Amino acid sequence: MNDRIDVTARYRALDAAHHMHPFSDMAELNRIGSRVIVRAQGVYLWDSQGERIIDGMAGLWCVNVGYGRRELADAAFAQMQTLPYYNTFFKTTHPRVIELSAMLATLTPEPFKRFMYCNSGSEANDTALRAVHRFWQAQGQPQKRYVIARRNAYHGSTLAGATLGGMNDMHEQMPSMLEHVAHIDQPYWFGESHGEDVETFGLARARQLEAKIIELGAENVAAFIGEPFQGAGGVIFPPSSYWPEIQRICRKHNVLLIADEVIGGFGRTGEWFAHRHFGFEPDVITMAKGLTSGYMPMGAVALSDRVADAIVEGGEFNHGFTYSGHPVAAAVALANLKLLSEEGIVARVKEDTGPYFQARLREALGAHRIVGEITGAGLVAGIQLAEDSTKRKRFANGDDIGTLCRDLCFKGNLVMRASGDRMLLSPPLVVTHAEIDEIVAKAKAAIDETARALELA
Ligand code: PXG
């Protein structure tokens, strides 16, 4: 035990001295000390003190096949020995990127047959932007360059990703943002409606897109980008009226529709892609995370035939990365996609574990004193904390209460993320019924304790 404390203390000291964490208040974190995660298996993590933690977030929404799958490690090992790296810039290719592309063509809807690769979700969105601009140039309409996105969206942390995203606390730290990006409001009924019913609200939020297109001039608008459901923004599931109306407006005004499937892709909602859950048809799909289950960094952009044909016919497209289609990442992605499909993991989310998870959460927390709504499908959920669940009244200091609840979860050895006053769950897709029971019980215990701390229990 003392050895473990020594090891932890040593790691914490070195971490504080040398490692800057993403999206973290480093002064505060260095005072408290990070939890050192040393290994993982299935849906569980272990820290350097020997504590076992159940991962209700699949890492950062990415470890879809769960931790410790030998098949992915073997695929990486074999590929590193055969061909650890080669590029695809100058008239060369390699087997794994070919096989991965052919496999993705079978998993994506019909009009998607061609794929571009990168290293992350942010780069996928940057690439999508470059591709839609290139598409409109090739169509002889280079002035179509505006991209419309939503407030409280998350599209990554590069200059383009962060500009497209609608996170105020990111924008405030960006004195210079990408040009030709505009934002409309999000379809967040619980938080932003004023007495309208859900579907009327969904239509009104979608119609902001049409108003923005008209304001900018349809001849100047290249694309609309949206997460099918907002992930980091709070697992905000739009009303069912929303996406069909967005699609109608995009088609009417000849604006491309980009689905950011970085979180929604590869089974999260029980469909291979979340846009299928909401029933719309994008022109471009961006993906990352579940593509490799996070075992290797990789992102991809799927281009529909309309977009891909125009880019192919248009001559050289001057875009790409040293690691586009990296052989080891491609080998791991292939092994991962094989597991997801051959073991029926995605199908099980739709038919079994997804409905079980959603039902258990609602049973345990649907009528809780400080829960306003529960959203989600498959293995993703958002739990809205509220001061008065019956009146849709939010806490004045909701961010602090979300953080308190998250910290209580972590203390109880459950990873549950907070986004403002919403608690988020997105476990590995291999989670069992018993593990779902454990996640729900621990989430409920933390929410009960939060209510007690607020003297609302
Ligand atoms: N699009 C979406 C929808 C995402 O959720 C990105 C793009 C960017 O991906 P990369 O691979 O560049 O990070 C994301 C990433 C969180 C959290 O705390 C969410 C993400 C990343 C880090 C933290 O919820 N999403």
Short mmCIF file of C-alpha atoms and ligand atoms in Angstrom, two decimals:
data_model
loop_
_atom_site.label_atom_id
_atom_site.label_comp_id
_atom_site.label_asym_id
_atom_site.label_seq_id
_atom_site.Cartn_x
_atom_site.Cartn_y
_atom_site.Cartn_z
CA MET A 1 0.00 0.00 0.00
CA ASN A 2 2.78 2.42 0.98
CA ASP A 3 4.54 1.61 -2.28
CA ARG A 4 1.40 2.55 -4.15
CA ILE A 5 1.14 5.85 -2.33
CA ASP A 6 4.79 6.55 -3.15
CA VAL A 7 4.25 5.71 -6.81
CA THR A 8 1.15 7.89 -6.95
CA ALA A 9 2.89 10.78 -5.21
CA ARG A 10 5.84 10.53 -7.57
CA TYR A 11 3.63 10.47 -10.66
CA ARG A 12 1.55 13.36 -9.39
CA ALA A 13 4.61 15.48 -8.72
CA LEU A 14 6.05 14.83 -12.19
CA ASP A 15 2.64 15.38 -13.81
CA ALA A 16 2.26 18.71 -12.02
CA ALA A 17 5.79 19.74 -12.96
CA HIS A 18 5.75 18.83 -16.64
CA HIS A 19 2.35 17.98 -18.08
CA MET A 20 -0.23 20.51 -19.23
CA HIS A 21 -3.66 18.81 -19.44
CA PRO A 22 -6.31 19.72 -22.02
CA PHE A 23 -9.24 21.89 -20.88
CA SER A 24 -7.97 22.02 -17.29
CA ASP A 25 -7.32 24.63 -14.64
CA MET A 26 -3.74 23.51 -14.10
CA ALA A 27 -3.12 25.54 -10.95
CA GLU A 28 -6.09 23.89 -9.25
CA LEU A 29 -5.35 20.42 -10.64
CA ASN A 30 -1.73 20.58 -9.55
CA ARG A 31 -2.87 21.44 -6.03
CA ILE A 32 -5.27 18.48 -5.85
CA GLY A 33 -3.25 16.03 -7.94
CA SER A 34 -4.51 13.96 -10.87
CA ARG A 35 -5.82 10.44 -10.52
CA VAL A 36 -3.27 8.21 -12.24
CA ILE A 37 -5.01 5.60 -14.44
CA VAL A 38 -2.72 2.64 -14.97
CA ARG A 39 -4.74 -0.07 -16.73
CA ALA A 40 -8.14 -1.02 -18.04
CA GLN A 41 -10.18 -4.07 -18.97
CA GLY A 42 -13.71 -4.30 -20.35
CA VAL A 43 -15.59 -1.34 -18.87
CA TYR A 44 -13.27 -0.93 -15.87
CA LEU A 45 -10.26 1.28 -15.15
CA TRP A 46 -7.74 0.86 -12.35
CA ASP A 47 -5.83 3.73 -10.76
CA SER A 48 -2.37 3.71 -9.22
CA GLN A 49 -3.87 3.16 -5.76
CA GLY A 50 -5.47 -0.08 -6.93
CA GLU A 51 -9.03 1.36 -7.00
CA ARG A 52 -11.38 -0.03 -9.65
CA ILE A 53 -13.50 2.56 -11.47
CA ILE A 54 -16.41 1.81 -13.82
CA ASP A 55 -16.10 3.91 -16.97
CA GLY A 56 -19.51 5.36 -17.78
CA MET A 57 -17.97 7.50 -20.55
CA ALA A 58 -16.00 4.95 -22.64
CA GLY A 59 -12.93 7.13 -22.18
CA LEU A 60 -13.99 10.25 -24.04
CA TRP A 61 -16.97 8.66 -25.84
CA CYS A 62 -14.62 6.46 -27.84
CA VAL A 63 -13.82 3.03 -26.40
CA ASN A 64 -16.76 1.36 -28.14
CA VAL A 65 -15.44 -2.23 -27.99
CA GLY A 66 -14.27 -1.79 -24.40
CA TYR A 67 -10.74 -1.97 -23.06
CA GLY A 68 -8.22 -4.77 -23.46
CA ARG A 69 -9.30 -6.35 -26.75
CA ARG A 70 -6.42 -8.53 -27.86
CA GLU A 71 -7.56 -8.46 -31.52
CA LEU A 72 -6.79 -4.75 -31.81
CA ALA A 73 -3.39 -5.09 -30.16
CA ASP A 74 -2.53 -8.03 -32.43
CA ALA A 75 -3.60 -6.06 -35.53
CA ALA A 76 -1.34 -3.17 -34.53
CA PHE A 77 1.59 -5.47 -33.72
CA ALA A 78 1.33 -7.37 -37.01
CA GLN A 79 1.03 -4.16 -39.02
CA MET A 80 3.98 -2.53 -37.27
CA GLN A 81 6.12 -5.49 -38.22
CA THR A 82 4.95 -5.62 -41.85
CA LEU A 83 4.56 -1.96 -42.78
CA PRO A 84 4.59 0.49 -39.87
CA TYR A 85 4.27 3.52 -42.10
CA TYR A 86 3.87 4.56 -45.64
CA ASN A 87 2.16 7.53 -47.22
CA THR A 88 -0.55 7.76 -49.84
CA PHE A 89 0.41 11.14 -51.33
CA PHE A 90 2.46 10.24 -54.39
CA LYS A 91 0.73 7.45 -56.34
CA THR A 92 1.10 4.80 -53.64
CA THR A 93 -1.38 3.05 -51.38
CA HIS A 94 -1.37 0.06 -49.00
CA PRO A 95 -3.63 -2.89 -48.18
CA ARG A 96 -5.06 -1.78 -44.83
CA VAL A 97 -6.30 1.61 -46.01
CA ILE A 98 -7.90 -0.04 -49.04
CA GLU A 99 -9.61 -2.68 -46.92
CA LEU A 100 -10.76 -0.10 -44.38
CA SER A 101 -12.26 2.11 -47.10
CA ALA A 102 -14.09 -0.83 -48.67
CA MET A 103 -15.39 -1.82 -45.24
CA LEU A 104 -16.58 1.70 -44.43
CA ALA A 105 -18.43 1.72 -47.76
CA THR A 106 -20.44 -1.28 -46.54
CA LEU A 107 -21.25 0.35 -43.17
CA THR A 108 -22.22 3.83 -44.36
CA PRO A 109 -25.43 4.49 -46.34
CA GLU A 110 -25.56 3.96 -50.10
CA PRO A 111 -24.28 7.30 -51.47
CA PHE A 112 -21.04 7.07 -49.44
CA LYS A 113 -18.30 5.14 -51.18
CA ARG A 114 -15.23 7.34 -50.74
CA PHE A 115 -13.30 8.30 -47.63
CA MET A 116 -10.52 10.70 -46.67
CA TYR A 117 -8.42 10.10 -43.56
CA CYS A 118 -6.88 12.15 -40.78
CA ASN A 119 -5.94 11.75 -37.12
CA SER A 120 -8.82 13.11 -35.06
CA GLY A 121 -12.35 14.44 -35.04
CA SER A 122 -11.10 18.02 -35.22
CA GLU A 123 -9.09 17.24 -38.32
CA ALA A 124 -12.08 15.41 -39.79
CA ASN A 125 -14.16 18.57 -39.47
CA ASP A 126 -11.32 20.71 -40.89
CA THR A 127 -11.11 18.24 -43.77
CA ALA A 128 -14.88 18.34 -44.33
CA LEU A 129 -14.72 22.12 -44.54
CA ARG A 130 -11.88 21.98 -47.06
CA ALA A 131 -13.83 19.37 -49.04
CA VAL A 132 -17.06 21.36 -49.22
CA HIS A 133 -15.16 24.47 -50.27
CA ARG A 134 -13.38 22.44 -52.93
CA PHE A 135 -16.72 20.97 -54.04
CA TRP A 136 -18.28 24.39 -54.59
CA GLN A 137 -15.17 25.62 -56.41
CA ALA A 138 -15.40 22.60 -58.70
CA GLN A 139 -19.08 23.41 -59.25
CA GLY A 140 -18.13 26.90 -60.40
CA GLN A 141 -19.63 28.52 -57.28
CA PRO A 142 -16.57 29.48 -55.21
CA GLN A 143 -18.51 32.24 -53.46
CA LYS A 144 -20.49 29.56 -51.61
CA ARG A 145 -18.19 29.58 -48.60
CA TYR A 146 -20.25 30.22 -45.42
CA VAL A 147 -20.73 27.31 -43.07
CA ILE A 148 -23.56 27.49 -40.57
CA ALA A 149 -23.23 25.69 -37.22
CA ARG A 150 -24.99 25.81 -33.85
CA ARG A 151 -24.35 27.41 -30.49
CA ASN A 152 -23.26 24.87 -27.86
CA ALA A 153 -22.07 22.47 -30.57
CA TYR A 154 -18.67 20.79 -30.21
CA HIS A 155 -16.66 20.19 -33.37
CA GLY A 156 -13.12 20.06 -31.99
CA SER A 157 -10.27 22.20 -30.83
CA THR A 158 -8.37 23.20 -33.98
CA LEU A 159 -8.99 26.69 -35.30
CA ALA A 160 -11.72 25.48 -37.64
CA GLY A 161 -13.20 22.99 -35.16
CA ALA A 162 -13.32 25.51 -32.35
CA THR A 163 -14.79 28.21 -34.59
CA LEU A 164 -17.47 25.84 -35.90
CA GLY A 165 -18.25 24.74 -32.36
CA GLY A 166 -20.48 27.02 -30.37
CA MET A 167 -18.70 26.96 -27.03
CA ASN A 168 -18.50 30.47 -25.58
CA ASP A 169 -15.66 29.65 -23.22
CA MET A 170 -13.57 28.53 -26.20
CA HIS A 171 -14.51 31.49 -28.41
CA GLU A 172 -13.60 33.90 -25.60
CA GLN A 173 -10.01 32.64 -25.77
CA MET A 174 -9.83 33.01 -29.58
CA PRO A 175 -9.07 36.58 -30.61
CA SER A 176 -8.96 35.41 -34.21
CA MET A 177 -11.48 32.93 -35.58
CA LEU A 178 -12.03 31.34 -38.94
CA GLU A 179 -13.94 33.55 -41.36
CA HIS A 180 -17.27 32.69 -42.98
CA VAL A 181 -18.79 30.76 -40.11
CA ALA A 182 -22.19 31.68 -38.66
CA HIS A 183 -24.15 30.19 -35.77
CA ILE A 184 -27.80 29.54 -35.04
CA ASP A 185 -29.42 28.39 -31.78
CA GLN A 186 -29.38 24.77 -30.61
CA PRO A 187 -32.50 22.56 -30.39
CA TYR A 188 -32.37 22.37 -26.58
CA TRP A 189 -36.02 22.26 -25.57
CA PHE A 190 -35.59 21.83 -21.79
CA GLY A 191 -33.19 24.71 -21.47
CA GLU A 192 -34.31 27.21 -24.09
CA SER A 193 -38.02 26.84 -24.91
CA HIS A 194 -40.61 29.26 -23.58
CA GLY A 195 -43.80 27.30 -23.28
CA GLU A 196 -43.87 25.83 -26.83
CA ASP A 197 -44.43 22.11 -27.15
CA VAL A 198 -41.39 20.05 -28.10
CA GLU A 199 -42.13 19.60 -31.81
CA THR A 200 -43.10 23.24 -32.41
CA PHE A 201 -39.85 24.25 -30.73
CA GLY A 202 -37.89 21.80 -32.92
CA LEU A 203 -39.37 23.30 -36.08
CA ALA A 204 -38.69 26.85 -34.91
CA ARG A 205 -35.04 26.07 -34.17
CA ALA A 206 -34.64 24.37 -37.58
CA ARG A 207 -36.18 27.37 -39.30
CA GLN A 208 -33.46 29.60 -37.86
CA LEU A 209 -31.30 27.87 -40.45
CA GLU A 210 -33.50 29.11 -43.28
CA ALA A 211 -33.50 32.63 -41.85
CA LYS A 212 -29.68 32.57 -41.61
CA ILE A 213 -29.31 31.24 -45.16
CA ILE A 214 -31.56 34.01 -46.46
CA GLU A 215 -29.68 36.62 -44.41
CA LEU A 216 -26.30 35.48 -45.83
CA GLY A 217 -27.70 34.78 -49.31
CA ALA A 218 -28.10 31.12 -50.34
CA GLU A 219 -25.57 31.76 -53.11
CA ASN A 220 -22.97 32.34 -50.37
CA VAL A 221 -23.72 29.33 -48.13
CA ALA A 222 -21.68 26.15 -48.58
CA ALA A 223 -22.90 23.89 -45.80
CA PHE A 224 -24.62 23.35 -42.49
CA ILE A 225 -22.82 21.22 -39.89
CA GLY A 226 -24.40 19.52 -36.89
CA GLU A 227 -23.91 16.64 -34.50
CA PRO A 228 -27.04 14.44 -34.89
CA PHE A 229 -27.29 14.81 -31.11
CA GLN A 230 -24.98 17.20 -29.28
CA GLY A 231 -22.52 15.17 -27.21
CA ALA A 232 -20.21 17.40 -25.18
CA GLY A 233 -22.97 20.05 -25.21
CA GLY A 234 -25.06 17.81 -22.95
CA VAL A 235 -26.44 14.84 -24.93
CA ILE A 236 -29.10 17.11 -26.33
CA PHE A 237 -31.50 15.06 -28.41
CA PRO A 238 -33.38 17.30 -30.84
CA PRO A 239 -37.15 17.01 -31.19
CA SER A 240 -38.17 14.61 -33.97
CA SER A 241 -39.39 17.57 -36.07
CA TYR A 242 -35.88 19.07 -36.19
CA TRP A 243 -33.71 17.05 -38.59
CA PRO A 244 -36.31 16.51 -41.36
CA GLU A 245 -36.84 20.27 -41.44
CA ILE A 246 -33.06 20.96 -41.49
CA GLN A 247 -32.72 18.54 -44.39
CA ARG A 248 -35.63 20.13 -46.29
CA ILE A 249 -34.08 23.60 -45.87
CA CYS A 250 -30.60 22.45 -46.95
CA ARG A 251 -32.00 20.83 -50.10
CA LYS A 252 -34.22 23.77 -50.95
CA HIS A 253 -31.30 26.21 -50.78
CA ASN A 254 -28.66 23.89 -52.25
CA VAL A 255 -26.63 23.83 -49.03
CA LEU A 256 -24.61 20.71 -48.16
CA LEU A 257 -25.44 18.91 -44.93
CA ILE A 258 -22.48 17.70 -42.82
CA ALA A 259 -23.22 15.22 -40.03
CA ASP A 260 -20.53 15.27 -37.34
CA GLU A 261 -20.66 11.62 -36.27
CA VAL A 262 -17.49 11.76 -34.17
CA ILE A 263 -19.51 10.68 -31.11
CA GLY A 264 -22.65 9.31 -32.78
CA GLY A 265 -20.83 7.00 -35.19
CA PHE A 266 -20.13 3.29 -34.78
CA GLY A 267 -23.08 2.19 -32.74
CA ARG A 268 -23.61 4.71 -29.95
CA THR A 269 -27.40 5.04 -30.54
CA GLY A 270 -27.82 1.43 -31.69
CA GLU A 271 -27.46 2.42 -35.36
CA TRP A 272 -24.09 2.41 -37.09
CA PHE A 273 -24.50 6.17 -37.51
CA ALA A 274 -26.68 8.44 -35.41
CA HIS A 275 -28.16 10.26 -38.42
CA ARG A 276 -29.96 6.97 -39.16
CA HIS A 277 -31.57 7.20 -35.73
CA PHE A 278 -32.91 10.65 -36.59
CA GLY A 279 -33.77 9.71 -40.17
CA PHE A 280 -31.85 12.21 -42.29
CA GLU A 281 -29.39 11.92 -45.16
CA PRO A 282 -26.20 13.97 -44.97
CA ASP A 283 -23.85 14.78 -47.87
CA VAL A 284 -20.69 14.51 -45.77
CA ILE A 285 -20.04 12.52 -42.57
CA THR A 286 -17.14 13.16 -40.20
CA MET A 287 -16.00 10.42 -37.86
CA ALA A 288 -13.20 9.52 -35.39
CA LYS A 289 -13.37 8.08 -31.82
CA GLY A 290 -15.34 4.81 -32.31
CA LEU A 291 -13.64 4.24 -35.68
CA THR A 292 -10.71 2.72 -33.77
CA SER A 293 -12.43 2.55 -30.37
CA GLY A 294 -9.75 5.04 -29.34
CA TYR A 295 -6.96 2.42 -29.50
CA MET A 296 -5.19 4.51 -32.16
CA PRO A 297 -5.85 8.10 -33.21
CA MET A 298 -7.74 8.21 -36.50
CA GLY A 299 -10.43 10.33 -38.14
CA ALA A 300 -12.22 9.99 -41.47
CA VAL A 301 -14.53 11.93 -43.75
CA ALA A 302 -17.12 10.14 -45.86
CA LEU A 303 -18.05 11.92 -49.08
CA SER A 304 -21.33 11.21 -50.86
CA ASP A 305 -21.10 10.47 -54.57
CA ARG A 306 -22.26 13.97 -55.48
CA VAL A 307 -19.45 15.58 -53.49
CA ALA A 308 -16.77 12.98 -54.25
CA ASP A 309 -17.48 12.94 -58.02
CA ALA A 310 -17.13 16.71 -58.28
CA ILE A 311 -13.87 16.71 -56.29
CA VAL A 312 -12.47 13.81 -58.35
CA GLU A 313 -13.38 15.53 -61.61
CA GLY A 314 -12.04 18.86 -60.34
CA GLY A 315 -8.34 17.89 -60.43
CA GLU A 316 -5.88 17.89 -57.57
CA PHE A 317 -7.31 18.61 -54.10
CA ASN A 318 -4.41 20.06 -52.12
CA HIS A 319 -5.17 18.61 -48.73
CA GLY A 320 -3.81 15.80 -46.55
CA PHE A 321 -1.64 14.87 -43.58
CA THR A 322 1.57 12.87 -43.12
CA TYR A 323 -0.52 10.28 -41.32
CA SER A 324 -3.60 10.25 -43.59
CA GLY A 325 -4.66 6.59 -43.72
CA HIS A 326 -1.86 5.52 -41.36
CA PRO A 327 -1.35 1.75 -41.82
CA VAL A 328 -1.32 0.90 -38.11
CA ALA A 329 -4.38 3.04 -37.37
CA ALA A 330 -6.13 1.54 -40.40
CA ALA A 331 -5.30 -2.00 -39.25
CA VAL A 332 -6.68 -1.24 -35.79
CA ALA A 333 -9.81 0.40 -37.26
CA LEU A 334 -10.43 -2.68 -39.40
CA ALA A 335 -10.03 -5.06 -36.46
CA ASN A 336 -12.33 -2.82 -34.42
CA LEU A 337 -15.04 -2.63 -37.10
CA LYS A 338 -14.88 -6.41 -37.51
CA LEU A 339 -15.51 -6.88 -33.79
CA LEU A 340 -18.36 -4.37 -33.78
CA SER A 341 -20.06 -6.14 -36.66
CA GLU A 342 -19.09 -9.83 -36.29
CA GLU A 343 -19.80 -9.94 -32.57
CA GLY A 344 -23.12 -8.19 -33.15
CA ILE A 345 -22.16 -5.42 -30.71
CA VAL A 346 -24.02 -2.66 -32.56
CA ALA A 347 -27.09 -4.86 -33.03
CA ARG A 348 -27.07 -5.70 -29.30
CA VAL A 349 -27.04 -2.00 -28.40
CA LYS A 350 -30.16 -1.51 -30.51
CA GLU A 351 -32.07 -4.57 -29.40
CA ASP A 352 -30.88 -5.33 -25.90
CA THR A 353 -28.40 -3.26 -23.89
CA GLY A 354 -29.57 0.12 -25.24
CA PRO A 355 -33.25 -0.33 -24.30
CA TYR A 356 -32.20 -1.90 -20.97
CA PHE A 357 -29.91 1.06 -20.13
CA GLN A 358 -32.54 3.64 -21.07
CA ALA A 359 -35.25 1.85 -19.06
CA ARG A 360 -33.09 1.38 -15.97
CA LEU A 361 -32.02 5.03 -15.96
CA ARG A 362 -35.61 6.23 -16.21
CA GLU A 363 -36.81 3.83 -13.50
CA ALA A 364 -34.05 4.92 -11.13
CA LEU A 365 -33.99 8.66 -11.87
CA GLY A 366 -37.02 9.65 -13.97
CA ALA A 367 -38.96 10.90 -10.96
CA HIS A 368 -35.96 12.10 -8.91
CA ARG A 369 -36.40 15.35 -7.02
CA ILE A 370 -33.50 17.07 -8.85
CA VAL A 371 -33.81 15.45 -12.30
CA GLY A 372 -35.65 17.49 -14.92
CA GLU A 373 -35.42 15.18 -17.93
CA ILE A 374 -33.50 12.21 -19.26
CA THR A 375 -32.59 12.16 -22.94
CA GLY A 376 -30.85 9.55 -25.06
CA ALA A 377 -31.08 6.35 -27.05
CA GLY A 378 -28.92 3.26 -27.19
CA LEU A 379 -25.96 3.68 -24.87
CA VAL A 380 -25.86 7.43 -24.52
CA ALA A 381 -27.83 9.53 -22.05
CA GLY A 382 -28.11 13.03 -20.66
CA ILE A 383 -29.56 13.62 -17.20
CA GLN A 384 -30.75 17.19 -16.68
CA LEU A 385 -30.32 18.38 -13.11
CA ALA A 386 -33.06 20.80 -12.12
CA GLU A 387 -34.11 22.72 -9.04
CA ASP A 388 -37.72 21.81 -9.62
CA SER A 389 -38.29 18.84 -11.87
CA THR A 390 -41.98 19.55 -12.37
CA LYS A 391 -41.57 23.17 -13.47
CA ARG A 392 -38.49 22.79 -15.65
CA LYS A 393 -36.68 25.20 -13.33
CA ARG A 394 -32.89 25.05 -13.65
CA PHE A 395 -30.45 25.75 -10.84
CA ALA A 396 -29.03 29.27 -10.85
CA ASN A 397 -25.54 27.81 -10.22
CA GLY A 398 -26.06 24.70 -12.38
CA ASP A 399 -22.43 24.47 -13.50
CA ASP A 400 -21.23 24.17 -9.89
CA ILE A 401 -23.86 21.55 -9.11
CA GLY A 402 -22.93 19.51 -12.19
CA THR A 403 -19.29 19.63 -11.12
CA LEU A 404 -20.21 18.63 -7.56
CA CYS A 405 -22.22 15.66 -8.85
CA ARG A 406 -19.40 14.62 -11.20
CA ASP A 407 -16.85 14.75 -8.38
CA LEU A 408 -19.15 12.65 -6.17
CA CYS A 409 -19.44 10.07 -8.98
CA PHE A 410 -15.66 9.93 -9.33
CA LYS A 411 -15.30 9.52 -5.57
CA GLY A 412 -17.74 6.62 -5.84
CA ASN A 413 -15.63 5.09 -8.63
CA LEU A 414 -17.96 5.92 -11.54
CA VAL A 415 -16.86 8.12 -14.44
CA MET A 416 -19.88 10.27 -15.34
CA ARG A 417 -19.21 13.55 -17.13
CA ALA A 418 -20.89 16.87 -16.37
CA SER A 419 -21.75 19.40 -19.05
CA GLY A 420 -23.03 22.41 -17.15
CA ASP A 421 -26.08 21.12 -15.29
CA ARG A 422 -26.41 17.94 -17.34
CA MET A 423 -24.83 14.62 -16.34
CA LEU A 424 -23.70 12.48 -19.26
CA LEU A 425 -23.25 8.75 -19.72
CA SER A 426 -21.81 6.94 -22.71
CA PRO A 427 -20.40 3.56 -21.60
CA PRO A 428 -18.48 1.10 -23.78
CA LEU A 429 -20.88 -0.70 -26.13
CA VAL A 430 -19.92 -4.06 -24.63
CA VAL A 431 -21.39 -3.15 -21.24
CA THR A 432 -23.46 -5.97 -19.70
CA HIS A 433 -26.78 -5.75 -17.85
CA ALA A 434 -24.98 -6.21 -14.52
CA GLU A 435 -22.53 -3.42 -15.37
CA ILE A 436 -25.42 -1.17 -16.45
CA ASP A 437 -27.03 -1.86 -13.05
CA GLU A 438 -23.78 -0.82 -11.37
CA ILE A 439 -23.53 2.39 -13.42
CA VAL A 440 -27.15 3.33 -12.73
CA ALA A 441 -26.85 2.55 -9.00
CA LYS A 442 -23.68 4.63 -8.68
CA ALA A 443 -25.17 7.50 -10.71
CA LYS A 444 -28.25 7.48 -8.48
CA ALA A 445 -26.14 7.42 -5.32
CA ALA A 446 -24.18 10.46 -6.54
CA ILE A 447 -27.34 12.35 -7.54
CA ASP A 448 -28.93 11.52 -4.15
CA GLU A 449 -25.83 12.82 -2.43
CA THR A 450 -25.88 15.96 -4.58
CA ALA A 451 -29.48 16.58 -3.52
CA ARG A 452 -28.53 16.04 0.14
CA ALA A 453 -25.64 18.48 -0.21
CA LEU A 454 -28.13 21.04 -1.55
CA GLU A 455 -30.56 20.13 1.25
CA LEU A 456 -33.15 19.20 -1.35
CA ALA A 457 -33.40 15.49 -0.57
N1 PXG B 1 -16.79 16.44 -33.07
C1 PXG B 1 -17.45 15.99 -32.00
C2 PXG B 1 -18.92 15.82 -32.07
C3 PXG B 1 -16.75 15.68 -30.83
O1 PXG B 1 -17.42 15.27 -29.76
C4 PXG B 1 -14.72 16.33 -31.96
C5 PXG B 1 -15.46 16.60 -33.07
C6 PXG B 1 -13.24 16.53 -32.00
O2 PXG B 1 -12.57 15.33 -31.95
P1 PXG B 1 -11.03 15.27 -31.50
O3 PXG B 1 -10.66 13.85 -31.83
O4 PXG B 1 -10.29 16.25 -32.30
O5 PXG B 1 -11.02 15.59 -30.03
C7 PXG B 1 -15.35 15.85 -30.81
C8 PXG B 1 -14.54 15.55 -29.59
C9 PXG B 1 -15.91 15.86 -23.63
C10 PXG B 1 -15.00 15.79 -24.81
O6 PXG B 1 -15.41 16.19 -22.55
C11 PXG B 1 -15.55 15.60 -26.07
C12 PXG B 1 -14.70 15.55 -27.16
C13 PXG B 1 -13.33 15.67 -27.00
C14 PXG B 1 -12.80 15.86 -25.74
C15 PXG B 1 -13.64 15.93 -24.63
O7 PXG B 1 -17.11 15.63 -23.75
N2 PXG B 1 -15.26 15.41 -28.41
#
